[in-house]
Amino acid sequence: MPRSAKRALADSALVMKTPAQPANLDGKKADDVVHEGWLLKKRRKKMQGYARRYFVLHSSGTLEYSFEPGAATRDQIPLLQAAVSSTPGGRDIHVDSDRVTFHIKCLTQSDFELWMSSLRKFVITGSERKLSRASSAVSKLGNSLNTTESILVLLDDMGNTIQSATDLMLAMDEERKRINQYHHRKKDGNDNHNHRDGSVFSLFKKRSHSPGGHEDSTHFDELALSERMQKTLQKLHNQHRTLKASIANTSFPQTNAGFARHGLSLSSIADELEGAPRTTVMRTPPPSTWHANALPNRMSMSSASSIWYDANDDFGGEEFVLEPDEMGEGETNANSTMNSHNQGSAADMLEEDEVESVIDREPQHPTQIVRRNQLPSRPPGEEGSLFSLLKKSVGQDLANISFPVTFNEPLTLLQRTAEEFEYQDLLNQAAATDDWIQKFAYVAAFAVSGYACTKYRSGRKGFTPMLGETFEDIRVKFISEKVVHKPLLMAFHAEGLGWELTGTSGGKTKFWGKSLEIIPTGYTSLTMGHDKFEWSKPSSFTRNLVMGTKYLEHCGEMIIRNRGTGARCVLNFKETSYWANTTNAVLGTVLDSNGNVVSHLEGKWDEQFSQKLDDSHLRVLWRISPFPRDSVDYYGFTHWGITLNEITNDIKDKLPRTDSRFRSDVRALEEGDIQLAEAEKTRLEEMQRERRESGKQAQPKWFKQVDGSDQWIYKGGYWEERSLGWKSMNNWALW
């Protein structure tokens, strides 16, 4: 291997590899670690550049660093009391607290995304802070504001309310005066009657002073209360006028422009206050580096935790996005800062020279791609019972049964294959480590993580691809193609930093009366240098098909074999029993070539997967990413799954016409047009039938079968044809 390639792998290992033993800093447990790794930290004295330091982010929100893993902590910052800022297109992160500021630089753009994803669990963005404060203020008023005009309308309503209260006070005062006058007239009449009586016996009548005294006291209390209410109303009048004047003098266009710099507007804030869905902005590297960096989406490093830690209700820490021209001394170019080490050690200088090559290879301005975070439409209600369609086919393969489109989800089976690569950065970590046991552990974690997307899936099936249909995902340099019509078989291929994966996917589906069993066929082959791993999937079951809540369960044994060394990893997907305390459990062991157990693995395919270090310590290899807020109401898709059928600007002119994204039936279902989806599904199936009968059906373009076996390998050429705009490719009219 060339020296440059070895150096690149070493640098990658520097970024991704975790220590052999869990960090135990200041008595903190290893499983409290959200994220950790090497970063470049700006020295405290000027003109000394950056030095490599080992940073650890704990679940308490504390960011700390040391000279090396396990060493004494040098300093720390509670993120809930800090401000985190970064520059789009750069790899600098600034963590500022009242006491100290960390200026740190990530080694790669991929590492930057992972760290920012982790830090954001404990801080909120400036716009989110504004939204929180606005929401709090509006909740006190009992109204939700959609636009600036709504604020003025609300103020007018407040003014009308105050005026109504004032009018009511005046009316009450008039009524009180009228009643008092009536009582005075009545009292005067009684006094005159008493004087006219003139009887001597009137001198002996008992005089009662209490009614008159009580009446005078009540009258005095009413006057005092009235005066207080009038003063309060006058104060409200003054405050209302001041508030209205201040809003009228506010330059809203400028404010709106300020929000626009961060992708927000006043109307979007109003939408957020009403719980309306928003579109997220995901920054991803350009296509030229996607397969090298293998987009670290949804962070799943050894100590990475994708569990969302809510920010403090009192707004806690905050994130700021710096404009490129706001970069100051703390964001100077790496070439200048790395060369000025007046007091740095020789080891620090050597390590910084090594990581410099990594930084130079990374682009400085990644492409910004706006990806959706919600599907256009909710799924339709199922027309009829799935059980009624299956009850006559107990024990049979259901491949030949045509289901209504309402039983589908808006993804093809090719796209569902790509779903399993959401956590492909685990393969980057496996390729980066030289420890064969650790390598096995990461490969096993990747195999388990492929089931995470099925957490909320159960009753719907993906669309069956047409022969010759393809699907690509440039984020992981993934390509898949349907290569056999009956029995259904799809081939796929993906590449990353130091690894290459190929395989086939198919299966049989059988109904057993209450459960639907999916029996996978095919295999997965992973190559990392001289290591070649192979495995096949266990069965999956849809439970409670007749009655109750349907759910998906994966049961059986998965054996991952290293064909070169004979070592293997045995994963047991446990079936949930009636008395089981946990569900979806996966237990694993790593065995050497002699069959000796060298490591234990455990976890749940819908939560996390860990390597057991000893009786009381685990190393978390992978954690599931949070699902979208309304995932259950939108087919149970993950954030990754939501984007698979999306055509973004960076790919819309580069996709071949055979790509699944161009299927009209899938698109119609995604948009909620059930009648069109059903009609288009029938039309496409009829077109395929006509091609087959006329002998003009498509042939596999990108994969070839190995000597009549069940193995298919990638022939190559897809990405080269893509770069040429498919000029030499004869696209089949699949739809």
C-alpha atoms as one frame of an Amber mdcrd trajectory, in Angstrom:
protein
   0.000   0.000   0.000   1.406   3.459  -0.879   2.677   5.518   2.015   0.074
   8.231   1.360  -2.730   5.673   1.605  -1.341   4.302   4.862  -1.075   7.811
   6.194  -4.674   8.534   5.217  -5.858   5.430   7.043  -3.803   6.399  10.065
  -5.305   9.858  10.054  -8.759   8.365   9.713  -8.053   6.120  12.658  -6.946
   9.171  14.602 -10.331  10.746  13.968 -12.640   7.774  14.400 -10.943   5.257
  16.690 -11.859   5.062  20.354  -9.477   3.991  23.085  -9.154   0.331  23.965
 -10.482   1.081  27.436 -13.365   3.415  28.142 -12.449   6.860  29.280 -13.035
   7.299  32.999 -12.465  10.949  33.649 -13.232  12.362  37.061 -15.074   9.214
  38.010 -17.534   9.412  35.131 -18.726   6.128  33.684 -17.903   5.217  30.111
 -21.548   4.880  29.168 -22.088   8.518  30.187 -20.055   9.564  27.177 -22.041
  11.051  24.312 -19.081  11.644  22.021 -15.281  11.685  22.231 -12.283  11.987
  19.972  -9.199  13.940  18.962  -9.493  17.632  18.105  -7.108  20.521  17.588
  -7.377  23.068  20.406  -6.053  26.603  20.111  -3.413  27.232  22.729  -4.182
  29.795  25.398  -1.189  31.979  24.597  -1.135  33.926  21.378   0.892  32.882
  18.347   1.221  29.271  19.553  -1.250  27.748  17.108  -3.161  24.554  17.792
  -2.330  21.403  19.730  -3.956  17.996  19.558  -6.149  17.248  22.572  -8.614
  14.486  23.454 -12.132  15.848  24.043 -14.997  14.052  25.792 -18.644  15.167
  25.849 -20.673  13.648  28.682 -24.411  13.144  28.929 -24.479  15.779  31.671
 -23.584  18.330  29.006 -19.992  18.794  30.178 -17.299  19.156  27.516 -13.801
  18.426  28.787 -10.382  17.660  27.365  -7.116  16.032  28.339  -3.739  15.332
  26.768  -4.742  11.747  25.958  -7.568   9.274  26.639  -7.864   8.441  30.318
  -5.520  11.217  31.439  -6.405  13.895  33.971  -8.899  16.486  32.816  -7.259
  19.784  31.905 -10.402  21.910  31.722 -14.131  21.637  31.149 -17.171  23.703
  30.169 -20.829  22.994  31.053 -22.611  23.456  27.722 -25.855  24.481  29.396
 -24.075  27.670  30.426 -22.137  28.205  27.208 -22.508  29.581  23.711 -21.402
  27.428  20.766 -20.576  29.081  17.463 -19.351  27.770  14.125 -18.913  28.947
  10.558 -20.705  27.277   7.609 -18.094  25.712   5.376 -15.420  25.658   8.050
 -14.394  23.192  10.734 -13.885  25.618  13.613 -16.022  25.350  16.741 -15.960
  27.956  19.504 -17.336  27.060  22.926 -17.603  30.102  25.151 -18.516  30.194
  28.835 -18.299  32.881  31.477 -14.981  31.427  32.614 -13.105  30.057  29.612
 -13.363  29.704  25.826 -12.381  26.655  23.771 -11.358  27.367  20.170 -11.221
  23.959  18.528 -10.755  22.714  14.995 -12.025  19.377  13.682  -9.737  17.238
  11.575 -12.287  16.556   8.834 -15.634  17.893   7.698 -17.135  14.538   8.647
 -15.781  14.881  12.174 -17.111  18.452  12.345 -20.640  17.252  11.538 -20.426
  14.567  14.234 -19.251  16.984  16.900 -21.831  19.632  16.008 -24.551  16.992
  16.048 -23.459  16.008  19.568 -23.102  19.566  20.867 -26.554  20.502  19.583
 -28.071  18.048  22.030 -27.267  20.508  24.810 -27.694  23.904  23.167 -30.375
  25.585  21.127 -29.909  27.777  18.094 -30.447  31.505  18.231 -33.632  31.175
  16.237 -34.861  28.437  18.551 -34.174  30.706  21.505 -36.265  33.442  19.878
 -39.014  30.921  19.210 -38.959  29.705  22.810 -39.165  33.210  24.191 -41.878
  34.181  21.724 -43.826  31.047  22.554 -43.533  31.780  26.273 -44.740  35.349
  25.834 -47.616  34.340  23.608 -48.705  31.598  25.967 -49.105  34.201  28.696
 -51.439  36.152  26.452 -53.352  33.018  25.518 -53.032  33.568  21.781 -50.712
  32.329  19.078 -49.327  34.832  16.610 -48.955  33.966  12.962 -47.684  37.224
  11.471 -46.677  40.739  12.431 -50.198  41.886  11.632 -51.485  39.385  14.168
 -49.507  41.192  16.858 -51.148  44.477  15.926 -54.567  42.819  15.819 -53.927
  41.388  19.255 -52.913  44.819  20.534 -56.106  46.267  19.099 -58.061  43.561
  20.882 -56.246  44.421  24.093 -57.095  48.087  23.571 -60.738  47.243  22.950
 -60.797  45.099  26.078 -59.304  47.900  28.161 -61.773  50.369  26.672 -64.668
  48.010  27.385 -63.481  47.654  30.961 -63.263  51.443  31.241 -66.773  51.878
  29.844 -68.029  49.247  32.250 -66.365  51.067  35.130 -68.056  54.315  34.105
 -71.413  52.556  33.809 -70.947  50.956  37.226 -70.012  54.334  38.681 -73.140
  55.927  37.205 -75.280  53.100  38.556 -73.664  53.446  41.973 -74.380  57.188
  41.979 -77.988  56.580  40.927 -78.499  54.068  43.750 -76.916  56.414  46.285
 -79.176  59.242  45.172 -82.178  56.951  45.560 -81.111  55.998  49.093 -80.535
  59.649  49.981 -83.988  60.629  48.727 -85.559  57.793  50.666 -83.660  58.764
  53.788 -84.696  62.398  53.455 -88.320  61.321  53.089 -88.156  59.226  56.239
 -86.587  62.090  58.171 -89.352  64.469  57.097 -91.971  61.935  58.148 -90.366
  61.613  61.545 -90.328  65.368  61.994 -93.984  65.618  60.963 -94.883  62.906
  63.462 -93.991  65.364  66.268 -95.323  62.971  68.867 -93.715  63.040  72.204
 -93.469  59.309  71.983 -90.968  59.740  69.170 -88.473  60.908  71.681 -88.490
  57.449  73.208 -87.890  55.528  69.870 -84.679  53.533  69.795 -82.111  55.083
  67.455 -79.965  52.646  65.462 -76.630  54.061  64.269 -75.215  50.879  62.732
 -77.148  50.852  59.423 -76.211  54.369  58.628 -72.603  53.776  59.738 -72.319
  50.567  57.714 -73.776  52.308  54.694 -71.268  55.118  55.007 -68.406  52.590
  55.402 -69.552  50.584  52.381 -69.827  53.745  50.370 -66.276  54.687  51.347
 -64.943  51.194  50.385 -66.702  51.376  47.034 -65.169  54.756  46.327 -61.673
  53.504  47.243 -62.081  50.385  45.085 -63.357  52.451  42.202 -60.395  54.797
  42.440 -57.938  51.865  42.450 -59.590  50.270  39.425 -59.546  53.564  37.568
 -55.835  53.999  38.301 -55.150  50.423  37.126 -57.083  50.944  33.913 -55.265
  54.202  33.284 -51.936  52.419  33.747 -53.025  49.705  31.285 -54.001  52.421
  28.822 -50.546  53.986  29.085 -48.735  50.644  28.750 -50.859  49.714  25.751
 -50.082  52.979  23.986 -46.355  52.588  24.697 -46.309  48.985  23.433 -48.224
  49.850  20.299 -45.943  52.808  19.579 -42.799  50.716  20.041 -44.082  48.033
  17.648 -45.107  50.651  15.109 -41.570  52.072  15.196 -39.931  48.654  14.771
 -38.221  48.019  11.427 -39.777  44.672  10.611 -38.165  44.257   7.178 -34.760
  44.433   8.803 -35.794  41.933  11.439 -37.167  39.607   8.804 -33.921  39.851
   6.874 -32.015  38.965   9.991 -34.125  35.841  10.370 -33.702  35.047   6.701
 -29.950  34.762   7.131 -30.630  31.735   9.271 -33.356  30.294   7.060 -36.231
  31.674   9.110 -38.972  34.226   8.646 -41.610  35.739  10.853 -44.194  33.504
   9.240 -42.052  30.433   9.908 -41.808  31.448  13.551 -45.578  31.711  13.644
 -45.819  28.270  12.048 -43.538  26.878  14.712 -45.630  28.421  17.455 -48.652
  26.623  16.042 -46.789  23.323  15.768 -46.541  23.456  11.977 -43.891  21.215
  10.364 -40.652  22.814   9.235 -37.998  21.919   6.708 -34.572  21.249   8.165
 -31.313  22.297   6.573 -28.740  19.513   6.474 -25.192  20.401   5.535 -23.518
  17.612   3.622 -20.158  17.324   1.884 -20.014  17.651  -1.905 -20.310  14.484
  -4.018 -16.561  14.287  -4.544 -16.017  13.495  -0.896 -19.168  11.576  -0.002
 -17.724   8.142  -0.525 -14.448   9.111   1.094 -16.030  10.594   4.165 -19.085
   8.355   3.979 -21.425  11.008   5.352 -21.569  10.459   9.104 -25.294  10.897
   9.263 -26.905  10.347  12.622 -23.607   9.891  14.476 -22.944   6.405  15.735
 -19.331   6.430  16.900 -18.240   4.107  19.662 -19.197   6.517  22.356 -21.661
   8.509  20.334 -25.168   8.782  21.629 -27.962   9.860  19.362 -30.448  10.004
  22.222 -31.798  13.541  22.429 -31.047  15.400  25.637 -33.539  18.231  26.051
 -32.101  21.677  26.552 -32.891  23.437  29.790 -36.279  25.063  30.019 -34.526
  28.296  30.941 -32.988  28.240  27.475 -29.552  26.967  28.674 -26.721  27.164
  26.159 -27.132  28.630  22.717 -25.710  28.003  19.258 -24.717  30.771  16.869
 -23.896  30.488  13.183 -21.135  32.872  12.158 -21.028  34.556   8.789 -17.878
  33.694   6.796 -16.672  37.300   7.021 -17.056  37.258  10.799 -14.113  34.928
  11.284 -11.453  36.559  13.359  -8.172  35.581  14.809  -9.590  32.398  16.267
 -10.432  31.122  12.763  -7.149  31.766  11.001  -6.002  29.345   8.369  -4.562
  26.090   9.611  -1.424  26.547   7.532  -0.502  29.717   9.429  -1.493  28.639
  12.911   0.020  25.186  12.726   3.442  26.548  11.846   3.767  28.910  14.822
   4.567  26.772  17.865   6.999  28.746  19.962   6.614  26.538  23.014   5.100
  23.335  21.620   6.621  19.939  22.226   8.193  17.926  19.439   5.486  15.299
  19.779   2.743  17.913  19.444   4.388  19.372  16.361   4.714  15.943  14.761
   1.104  15.044  15.475  -0.108  18.373  14.158   1.895  17.906  10.958   0.189
  14.549  10.495  -3.314  15.892  10.904  -2.483  18.835   8.648  -2.522  16.514
   5.657  -6.049  15.470   6.581  -7.203  19.074   6.795  -5.634  19.977   3.457
  -7.498  17.183   1.730 -10.881  18.362   3.016 -12.899  20.940   1.056 -13.516
  24.190   2.885 -17.000  24.924   1.506 -19.415  21.963   1.574 -22.537  22.124
  -0.521 -25.642  23.062   1.427 -28.571  20.813   0.593 -32.042  21.397   1.962
 -33.656  18.046   2.730 -37.221  17.518   3.801 -38.066  16.238   7.261 -41.624
  15.111   6.555 -43.446  13.314   3.774 -46.005  15.265   1.717 -48.948  13.160
   2.867 -50.012  10.744   5.571 -50.693   7.121   4.585 -54.196   6.196   3.429
 -56.458   3.971   5.427 -56.230   0.323   4.452 -59.150  -0.634   2.247 -60.218
  -3.973   3.601 -58.420  -6.390   5.854 -54.978  -7.751   5.089 -56.061 -10.942
   6.809 -58.936 -11.368   4.343 -56.404 -11.315   1.483 -54.070 -13.796   3.151
 -56.386 -16.333   4.790 -56.565 -18.454   1.621 -52.777 -18.548   1.274 -51.603
 -19.977   4.584 -48.123 -21.484   4.222 -47.679 -20.252   0.645 -45.253 -17.786
  -0.848 -47.141 -14.522  -1.298 -44.951 -13.213  -4.122 -47.652 -13.838  -6.719
 -50.442 -12.067  -4.829 -51.253  -8.578  -6.066 -52.028  -6.270  -3.158 -53.905
  -2.959  -3.399 -51.633   0.070  -3.365 -53.076   1.058   0.018 -51.015  -1.769
   1.538 -47.785  -0.254   0.184 -45.433   2.387   1.524 -43.898   5.031  -0.788
 -40.540   3.297  -1.230 -39.414   0.539  -3.561 -37.573  -2.515  -2.287 -34.416
  -1.077  -3.850 -34.792   2.008  -1.692 -35.484  -0.103   1.366 -32.148  -1.817
   0.782 -30.491   1.606   0.934 -32.209   2.262   4.278 -29.843  -0.210   5.903
 -26.882   2.095   5.213 -28.042   4.886   7.508 -25.299   4.026  10.004 -22.575
   3.199   7.483 -20.034   5.261   9.446 -19.696   2.157  11.635 -17.923   0.580
   8.665 -15.555   3.549   8.527 -14.648   2.885  12.137 -14.233  -0.824  11.483
 -11.873  -0.104   8.597  -9.894   2.394  10.677  -9.019   0.045  13.538  -6.223
  -2.542  13.499  -7.766  -4.546  16.344  -9.480  -7.512  14.681 -11.864  -7.988
  17.618 -12.885  -4.346  17.546 -13.281  -4.587  13.781 -15.657  -7.519  14.220
 -17.609  -5.578  16.854 -18.173  -2.608  14.537 -19.168  -4.831  11.620 -21.657
  -6.599  13.895 -23.017  -3.244  15.063 -23.531  -2.218  11.438 -25.389  -5.457
  10.688 -27.667  -4.901  13.702 -28.237  -1.206  12.947 -29.771  -2.097   9.591
 -32.919  -3.191  11.423 -33.384   0.094  13.312 -35.442   1.629  10.497 -38.117
  -1.057  11.033 -38.904   0.042  14.596 -42.294   1.528  13.641 -42.908  -0.524
  10.492 -45.155  -3.574  10.359 -48.057  -3.869   7.962 -46.974  -2.197   4.709
 -44.746  -3.507   1.936 -42.416  -1.744  -0.445 -43.153  -1.513  -4.166 -41.676
  -4.372  -6.190 -39.089  -2.960  -8.622 -39.285  -3.419 -12.373 -36.603  -5.514
 -14.035 -33.765  -3.115 -14.832 -34.901  -0.537 -12.275 -32.084   1.095 -10.294
 -31.572   3.295  -7.272 -28.569   5.344  -6.221 -27.614   7.208  -3.072 -24.583
   9.383  -3.629 -24.168   9.946   0.125 -22.750   6.442   0.507 -21.906   5.779
  -3.159 -24.676   3.185  -3.161 -26.152   1.597  -6.297 -28.788  -1.143  -6.451
 -30.543  -2.864  -9.351 -33.206  -5.517  -9.791 -31.428  -8.366 -11.600 -33.952
 -11.254 -11.503 -37.723 -11.033 -11.814 -38.726 -14.462 -10.464 -37.712 -15.235
  -7.845 -37.204 -11.585  -6.987 -33.535 -10.707  -6.541 -31.806  -7.341  -6.225
 -28.075  -6.653  -6.219 -26.411  -3.718  -4.470 -22.977  -2.187  -4.021 -21.559
   0.563  -1.783 -18.147   2.023  -1.031 -16.590   3.934   1.836 -13.267   4.846
   3.368 -11.328   1.588   3.386 -14.262  -0.709   2.690 -16.387  -2.057  -0.155
 -19.686  -3.870   0.275 -21.721  -5.868  -2.209 -24.586  -8.288  -1.906 -27.997
  -9.480  -2.993 -31.425  -9.119  -1.443 -34.552 -11.139  -1.985 -36.896 -13.272
  -0.007 -40.037 -15.262   0.419 -43.091 -14.162   2.354 -45.357 -16.686   4.036
 -48.521 -16.309   6.067 -48.899 -18.679   9.000 -52.426 -17.804  10.148 -51.572
 -15.037  12.617 -48.074 -13.999  11.635 -46.440 -13.082   8.372 -42.913 -14.474
   7.994 -40.346 -12.820   5.739 -37.580 -15.288   4.878 -34.622 -13.338   3.449
 -32.528 -14.776   0.661 -29.238 -13.396  -0.509 -26.025 -12.470   1.248 -23.786
  -9.539   2.147 -20.056  -9.471   1.424 -17.819  -6.813   2.987 -14.175  -6.305
   2.040 -11.754  -4.344   4.243  -8.190  -4.682   3.056  -7.311  -8.355   3.401
 -10.409  -9.097   5.477 -13.566 -10.368   3.824 -16.720 -10.691   5.920 -19.905
 -12.437   4.834 -23.295 -12.867   6.464 -26.981 -13.560   5.802 -30.071 -12.279
   7.558 -32.430 -14.082   9.958 -36.198 -14.219   9.476 -38.587 -11.400  10.299
 -42.198 -11.685  11.463 -45.181  -9.362  11.376 -47.107 -10.249  14.539 -50.771
  -9.692  15.499 -51.874  -9.730  11.892 -55.420 -10.824  12.760 -56.126  -8.622
  15.775 -54.237  -6.354  18.107 -51.431  -3.941  17.335 -49.225  -5.170  14.512
 -45.480  -5.083  15.110 -42.325  -6.383  13.465 -39.939  -8.820  15.109 -36.620
 -10.210  13.877 -35.706 -13.666  15.153 -32.921 -16.122  14.523 -29.182 -16.354
  14.143 -26.856 -14.234  12.057 -23.294 -15.477  11.606 -20.661 -13.050  10.341
 -17.621 -14.926   9.036 -14.153 -13.710   8.183 -13.332 -15.877   5.173  -9.638
 -15.136   5.480  -8.976 -15.942   9.142 -11.841 -18.276  10.021 -12.950 -16.074
  12.923 -16.650 -15.413  13.263 -19.257 -13.449  15.177 -22.535 -15.121  16.132
 -25.506 -12.813  16.703 -28.700 -14.184  18.201 -31.833 -12.103  17.602 -33.976
 -13.192  20.530 -37.650 -13.970  20.097 -39.807 -12.159  22.632 -41.439 -14.634
  24.980 -44.519 -14.029  27.094 -42.462 -13.627  30.259 -39.612 -11.676  28.676
 -38.531  -8.485  30.435 -37.043  -6.977  27.278 -37.963  -6.983  23.614 -35.866
  -6.917  20.450 -32.761  -8.138  22.265 -29.623  -9.163  20.387 -26.819 -11.154
  22.012 -23.512 -11.831  20.329 -20.127 -13.461  20.755 -16.908 -13.024  18.813
 -14.919 -16.241  18.351 -11.398 -16.705  17.050 -10.408 -19.254  14.423 -10.176
 -21.947  17.122 -13.700 -21.316  18.364 -12.655 -19.549  21.565 -14.911 -16.719
  22.742 -12.891 -13.493  22.823 -15.626 -10.876  23.236 -19.297 -10.518  24.125
 -21.799  -8.180  22.480 -25.292  -7.210  23.576 -28.041  -4.712  22.901 -31.351
  -4.151  21.137 -31.780  -3.619  17.431 -34.196  -0.737  18.070 -32.064   1.075
  20.672 -28.331   0.442  20.914 -25.577  -2.148  20.630 -22.552  -2.486  22.917
 -19.372  -4.436  23.462 -18.955  -5.901  26.924 -15.595  -4.919  28.407 -16.023
  -6.536  31.811 -18.795  -7.330  34.262 -19.570  -3.668  34.910 -18.447  -1.801
  31.785 -19.780  -1.603  28.243 -18.501   0.238  25.204 -21.443   1.618  23.262
 -20.819   0.895  19.586 -24.043   2.312  18.198 -27.203   4.103  19.282 -30.325
   4.643  17.248 -31.004   8.176  16.032 -34.185   9.969  17.116 -37.145   9.407
  14.816 -39.094  12.326  13.329 -41.730  13.829  15.595 -44.690  12.322  13.707
 -42.939   9.234  12.394 -45.685   6.816  13.409 -48.216   8.855  11.428 -45.997
   8.894   8.318 -45.265   5.224   7.586 -42.772   4.978  10.486 -39.929   6.383
   8.374 -36.653   7.615   9.838 -35.130  10.955   8.829 -32.939   8.983   6.417
 -35.896   7.091   4.988 -37.857  10.296   4.380 -35.119  11.531   2.028 -34.738
   8.384  -0.088 -37.485   9.202  -2.602 -36.664  12.901  -2.647 -35.112  14.491
  -5.734 -32.834  17.282  -4.524 -31.206  19.887  -6.745 -27.797  18.219  -6.605
 -29.063  15.022  -8.264 -32.146  15.929 -10.311 -30.129  16.332 -13.533 -27.814
  13.396 -12.838 -30.177  10.483 -12.221 -30.782   7.850 -14.902 -34.369   7.423
 -16.024 -34.344   3.953 -14.467 -34.059   5.374 -10.932 -36.869   4.519  -8.503
 -37.452   8.189  -7.777 -39.095   8.537 -11.203 -41.769   5.907 -10.554 -45.123
   7.611 -10.925 -47.029   5.161  -8.712 -44.649   5.606  -5.777 -44.727   9.381
  -6.201 -48.525   9.432  -6.326 -48.822   7.383  -3.134 -46.284   9.631  -1.429
 -48.421  12.644  -2.325 -51.635  10.968  -1.172 -53.262  10.442  -4.598 -54.462
   6.863  -4.116 -56.468   6.527  -7.335 -53.555   7.714  -9.461 -51.146   5.467
  -7.565 -53.335   2.411  -8.186 -53.758   3.251 -11.868 -50.035   3.868 -12.388
 -49.067   0.697 -10.548 -51.328  -1.322 -12.847 -49.968   0.463 -15.916 -46.316
  -0.170 -15.012 -46.949  -3.836 -14.259 -48.708  -4.214 -17.618 -45.786  -2.555
 -19.431 -43.363  -4.983 -17.810 -45.571  -7.922 -18.765 -45.650  -6.755 -22.390
 -41.849  -6.390 -22.494 -41.421  -9.880 -21.128 -43.876 -11.424 -23.608 -42.225
  -9.651 -26.537 -38.725 -10.662 -25.443 -37.654  -7.050 -24.893 -37.294  -7.089
 -21.135 -34.344  -5.256 -19.615 -31.106  -7.021 -18.788 -28.933  -6.284 -15.730
 -26.719  -3.347 -16.582 -24.452  -2.876 -13.568 -24.176  -6.341 -12.034 -23.228
  -9.758 -13.378 -23.792 -13.254 -12.073 -20.784 -15.285 -10.963 -20.575 -18.569
 -12.916 -24.245 -19.443 -12.599 -24.171 -19.189  -8.798 -26.473 -17.117  -6.638
 -23.774 -14.460  -6.316 -23.801 -11.206  -8.230 -20.929  -8.729  -8.372 -20.768
  -5.098  -9.366 -19.358  -4.682 -12.899 -18.496  -1.036 -12.388 -19.108   1.878
 -14.692 -22.202   3.393 -13.088 -20.534   6.460 -11.608 -18.439   6.938 -14.739
 -21.578   6.924 -16.913 -23.202   9.290 -14.455 -20.385  11.804 -14.815 -20.865
  11.706 -18.615 -24.587  12.363 -18.362 -25.612   8.841 -19.477 -24.696   9.681
 -23.080 -23.667   6.134 -23.986 -26.474   4.412 -22.092 -29.622   3.193 -23.808
 -32.244   3.860 -21.153 -35.114   1.412 -21.065 -38.589   2.903 -21.065 -39.609
   1.354 -17.765 -42.431   3.851 -17.181
